[in-house]
Amino acid sequence: MPKILAVTTEMERRASDISSNADEILKIQNGVTNIFQNMGRDFSGRIPSLMTEKMIAMEDTYQAINATLNGYSEFLSNAAKTYEWNDSEGARWMRSLGI
């Protein structure tokens, strides 16, 4: 069973990394959106306001990406915890994960 434990541990680690990175990307995008919203308030004219509209529209895309990545992370984590691996599957997963 050590192979299987190595696989599930690595899947859990990668799931955690995916989720953390997805959250960080969304956090950065939120910060960028705030900058453009402030520019739209502080400066008159079409360019800041058009840029703000585009950034707000992108926010939805980033939220969808974040939800997808977090869903994938949860799936990976659940699979690692609940799937009943046999030895040959464990060995294949070890190779595919590079461990």
Coordinates of N, CA and C in Angstrom, one line a residue:
M1 N 0.8 -1.2 0.0 CA 0.0 0.0 0.0 C 0.8 1.3 0.0
P2 N 2.1 1.3 0.2 CA 2.9 2.5 0.2 C 2.7 3.3 -1.1
K3 N 2.7 2.6 -2.3 CA 2.5 3.3 -3.6 C 1.2 4.1 -3.6
I4 N 0.1 3.4 -3.1 CA -1.2 4.1 -3.1 C -1.1 5.3 -2.2
L5 N -0.5 5.2 -1.0 CA -0.4 6.3 -0.1 C 0.4 7.5 -0.8
A6 N 1.4 7.1 -1.5 CA 2.2 8.2 -2.2 C 1.4 8.9 -3.2
V7 N 0.6 8.1 -3.9 CA -0.3 8.7 -5.0 C -1.3 9.6 -4.3
T8 N -2.0 9.1 -3.3 CA -3.1 9.9 -2.7 C -2.5 11.2 -2.0
T9 N -1.4 11.1 -1.4 CA -0.7 12.2 -0.8 C -0.4 13.3 -1.8
E10 N 0.2 12.8 -2.9 CA 0.6 13.8 -4.0 C -0.7 14.4 -4.6
M11 N -1.7 13.6 -4.8 CA -3.0 14.2 -5.3 C -3.5 15.2 -4.4
E12 N -3.5 15.0 -3.1 CA -4.0 15.9 -2.1 C -3.1 17.2 -2.2
R13 N -1.8 17.0 -2.3 CA -0.9 18.2 -2.3 C -1.2 19.1 -3.6
R14 N -1.4 18.4 -4.7 CA -1.6 19.1 -5.9 C -3.0 19.8 -5.9
A15 N -4.0 19.1 -5.3 CA -5.3 19.7 -5.2 C -5.3 21.0 -4.4
S16 N -4.5 20.9 -3.3 CA -4.3 22.1 -2.4 C -3.6 23.2 -3.2
D17 N -2.6 22.9 -4.0 CA -1.9 23.9 -4.8 C -2.9 24.5 -5.8
I18 N -3.7 23.7 -6.5 CA -4.6 24.2 -7.5 C -5.5 25.2 -6.8
S19 N -6.1 24.8 -5.7 CA -7.1 25.7 -5.0 C -6.4 27.0 -4.5
S20 N -5.2 26.9 -3.9 CA -4.5 28.1 -3.5 C -4.2 29.0 -4.6
N21 N -3.7 28.5 -5.7 CA -3.4 29.3 -6.9 C -4.7 29.9 -7.5
A22 N -5.8 29.2 -7.6 CA -7.0 29.7 -8.1 C -7.5 30.9 -7.2
D23 N -7.4 30.7 -5.9 CA -7.8 31.8 -5.0 C -6.9 33.0 -5.2
E24 N -5.6 32.8 -5.4 CA -4.6 33.9 -5.5 C -4.9 34.6 -6.8
I25 N -5.2 33.9 -7.9 CA -5.5 34.5 -9.2 C -6.7 35.4 -9.1
L26 N -7.8 34.9 -8.4 CA -9.0 35.7 -8.2 C -8.7 37.0 -7.4
K27 N -7.9 36.8 -6.3 CA -7.5 37.9 -5.5 C -6.8 39.0 -6.3
I28 N -5.9 38.6 -7.1 CA -5.1 39.6 -8.0 C -6.1 40.3 -8.9
Q29 N -7.0 39.5 -9.6 CA -8.0 40.1 -10.5 C -8.9 41.1 -9.8
N30 N -9.3 40.7 -8.5 CA -10.1 41.7 -7.8 C -9.4 43.0 -7.5
G31 N -8.1 42.9 -7.2 CA -7.3 44.1 -7.0 C -7.2 44.9 -8.3
V32 N -7.0 44.3 -9.4 CA -6.9 45.0 -10.7 C -8.2 45.6 -11.0
T33 N -9.3 44.9 -10.8 CA -10.6 45.5 -11.0 C -10.8 46.8 -10.2
N34 N -10.4 46.7 -8.9 CA -10.5 47.9 -8.0 C -9.7 49.0 -8.5
I35 N -8.5 48.8 -9.0 CA -7.7 49.9 -9.6 C -8.5 50.6 -10.7
F36 N -9.0 49.8 -11.6 CA -9.7 50.4 -12.8 C -11.0 51.1 -12.4
Q37 N -11.7 50.5 -11.4 CA -12.9 51.2 -10.9 C -12.5 52.6 -10.3
N38 N -11.4 52.6 -9.5 CA -11.0 53.9 -8.9 C -10.6 54.8 -10.0
M39 N -9.9 54.3 -11.1 CA -9.5 55.2 -12.2 C -10.7 55.8 -12.8
G40 N -11.8 55.0 -13.0 CA -13.0 55.4 -13.6 C -13.7 56.5 -12.8
R41 N -13.5 56.5 -11.5 CA -14.1 57.5 -10.6 C -13.2 58.8 -10.6
D42 N -11.9 58.6 -10.6 CA -11.0 59.7 -10.5 C -10.8 60.5 -11.8
F43 N -11.0 59.8 -12.9 CA -10.7 60.5 -14.2 C -11.9 60.5 -15.0
S44 N -12.1 61.7 -15.7 CA -13.3 61.7 -16.6 C -12.8 61.3 -17.9
G45 N -13.7 60.8 -18.8 CA -13.4 60.4 -20.1 C -13.8 59.0 -20.4
R46 N -13.8 58.7 -21.6 CA -14.3 57.3 -22.1 C -13.3 56.2 -21.8
I47 N -12.0 56.5 -21.9 CA -11.0 55.4 -21.8 C -11.1 54.7 -20.4
P48 N -10.9 55.4 -19.3 CA -11.0 54.7 -18.0 C -12.3 54.0 -17.8
S49 N -13.4 54.6 -18.3 CA -14.7 54.0 -18.1 C -14.8 52.7 -18.9
L50 N -14.4 52.7 -20.2 CA -14.4 51.5 -21.0 C -13.5 50.4 -20.4
M51 N -12.3 50.8 -19.9 CA -11.4 49.9 -19.3 C -12.1 49.2 -18.1
T52 N -12.7 50.1 -17.3 CA -13.4 49.6 -16.1 C -14.5 48.5 -16.5
E53 N -15.3 48.9 -17.5 CA -16.3 47.9 -18.0 C -15.7 46.6 -18.4
K54 N -14.6 46.6 -19.1 CA -13.9 45.4 -19.6 C -13.4 44.6 -18.4
M55 N -12.8 45.3 -17.4 CA -12.3 44.6 -16.2 C -13.4 44.0 -15.4
I56 N -14.5 44.7 -15.3 CA -15.7 44.1 -14.5 C -16.2 42.9 -15.3
A57 N -16.3 43.0 -16.6 CA -16.7 41.8 -17.4 C -15.7 40.6 -17.2
M58 N -14.4 40.9 -17.1 CA -13.4 39.9 -16.9 C -13.6 39.2 -15.6
E59 N -14.1 40.0 -14.6 CA -14.2 39.5 -13.2 C -15.1 38.2 -13.2
D60 N -16.2 38.2 -14.0 CA -17.0 37.0 -14.1 C -16.3 35.8 -14.6
T61 N -15.4 36.1 -15.6 CA -14.6 35.0 -16.2 C -13.7 34.4 -15.1
Y62 N -13.0 35.3 -14.4 CA -12.1 34.9 -13.3 C -12.8 34.1 -12.2
Q63 N -14.0 34.5 -11.9 CA -14.8 33.8 -10.9 C -15.2 32.4 -11.4
A64 N -15.5 32.3 -12.7 CA -15.8 31.0 -13.2 C -14.6 30.1 -13.2
I65 N -13.5 30.6 -13.6 CA -12.2 29.9 -13.6 C -11.9 29.4 -12.2
N66 N -12.1 30.3 -11.2 CA -11.8 30.0 -9.8 C -12.7 28.9 -9.3
A67 N -14.0 28.9 -9.7 CA -15.0 27.9 -9.3 C -14.6 26.5 -9.9
T68 N -14.2 26.6 -11.2 CA -13.8 25.4 -11.9 C -12.6 24.7 -11.3
L69 N -11.6 25.5 -11.0 CA -10.4 25.0 -10.4 C -10.6 24.5 -9.0
N70 N -11.4 25.2 -8.3 CA -11.7 24.7 -6.9 C -12.5 23.4 -7.0
G71 N -13.4 23.3 -7.9 CA -14.2 22.1 -8.1 C -13.3 20.9 -8.5
Y72 N -12.3 21.2 -9.4 CA -11.4 20.2 -9.8 C -10.5 19.8 -8.6
S73 N -10.1 20.7 -7.8 CA -9.3 20.5 -6.6 C -10.1 19.6 -5.6
E74 N -11.4 19.9 -5.4 CA -12.2 19.1 -4.5 C -12.4 17.7 -5.1
F75 N -12.6 17.5 -6.4 CA -12.7 16.2 -7.0 C -11.4 15.4 -6.8
L76 N -10.3 16.0 -7.0 CA -9.0 15.4 -6.9 C -8.8 14.9 -5.4
S77 N -9.1 15.8 -4.5 CA -9.0 15.5 -3.1 C -9.9 14.3 -2.7
N78 N -11.2 14.4 -3.1 CA -12.1 13.3 -2.8 C -11.7 12.0 -3.4
A79 N -11.2 12.1 -4.6 CA -10.7 10.8 -5.3 C -9.6 10.2 -4.5
A80 N -8.7 11.1 -4.0 CA -7.5 10.6 -3.3 C -8.0 9.9 -2.0
K81 N -9.0 10.4 -1.4 CA -9.5 9.9 -0.1 C -10.4 8.7 -0.2
T82 N -11.1 8.6 -1.3 CA -12.2 7.6 -1.3 C -12.0 6.5 -2.4
Y83 N -11.2 6.7 -3.4 CA -11.0 5.7 -4.4 C -10.2 4.5 -3.9
E84 N -10.7 3.3 -4.2 CA -10.0 2.1 -3.8 C -9.0 1.6 -4.9
W85 N -7.8 2.1 -4.7 CA -6.7 1.8 -5.7 C -6.2 0.4 -5.6
N86 N -5.9 -0.2 -6.8 CA -5.2 -1.5 -6.7 C -3.7 -1.2 -7.0
D87 N -2.9 -2.1 -6.9 CA -1.4 -1.9 -7.0 C -1.0 -1.4 -8.4
S88 N -1.6 -2.0 -9.4 CA -1.2 -1.5 -10.8 C -1.7 -0.1 -11.1
E89 N -2.9 0.2 -10.6 CA -3.4 1.6 -10.7 C -2.5 2.6 -10.0
G90 N -2.1 2.2 -8.8 CA -1.2 3.0 -8.0 C 0.1 3.3 -8.7
A91 N 0.7 2.2 -9.3 CA 1.9 2.3 -10.0 C 1.8 3.3 -11.2
R92 N 0.7 3.1 -11.9 CA 0.5 4.0 -13.1 C 0.3 5.4 -12.7
W93 N -0.4 5.7 -11.6 CA -0.6 7.0 -11.1 C 0.7 7.6 -10.6
M94 N 1.5 6.8 -10.0 CA 2.8 7.3 -9.6 C 3.6 7.8 -10.8
R95 N 3.6 7.0 -11.8 CA 4.4 7.4 -13.0 C 3.8 8.7 -13.6
S96 N 2.5 8.7 -13.7 CA 1.8 9.9 -14.4 C 2.0 11.2 -13.5
L97 N 2.1 11.0 -12.2 CA 2.4 12.2 -11.3 C 3.8 12.5 -11.2
G98 N 4.7 11.7 -11.8 CA 6.1 11.9 -11.7 C 6.7 11.7 -10.3
I99 N 6.1 10.7 -9.6 CA 6.7 10.4 -8.2 C 7.1 9.0 -8.1

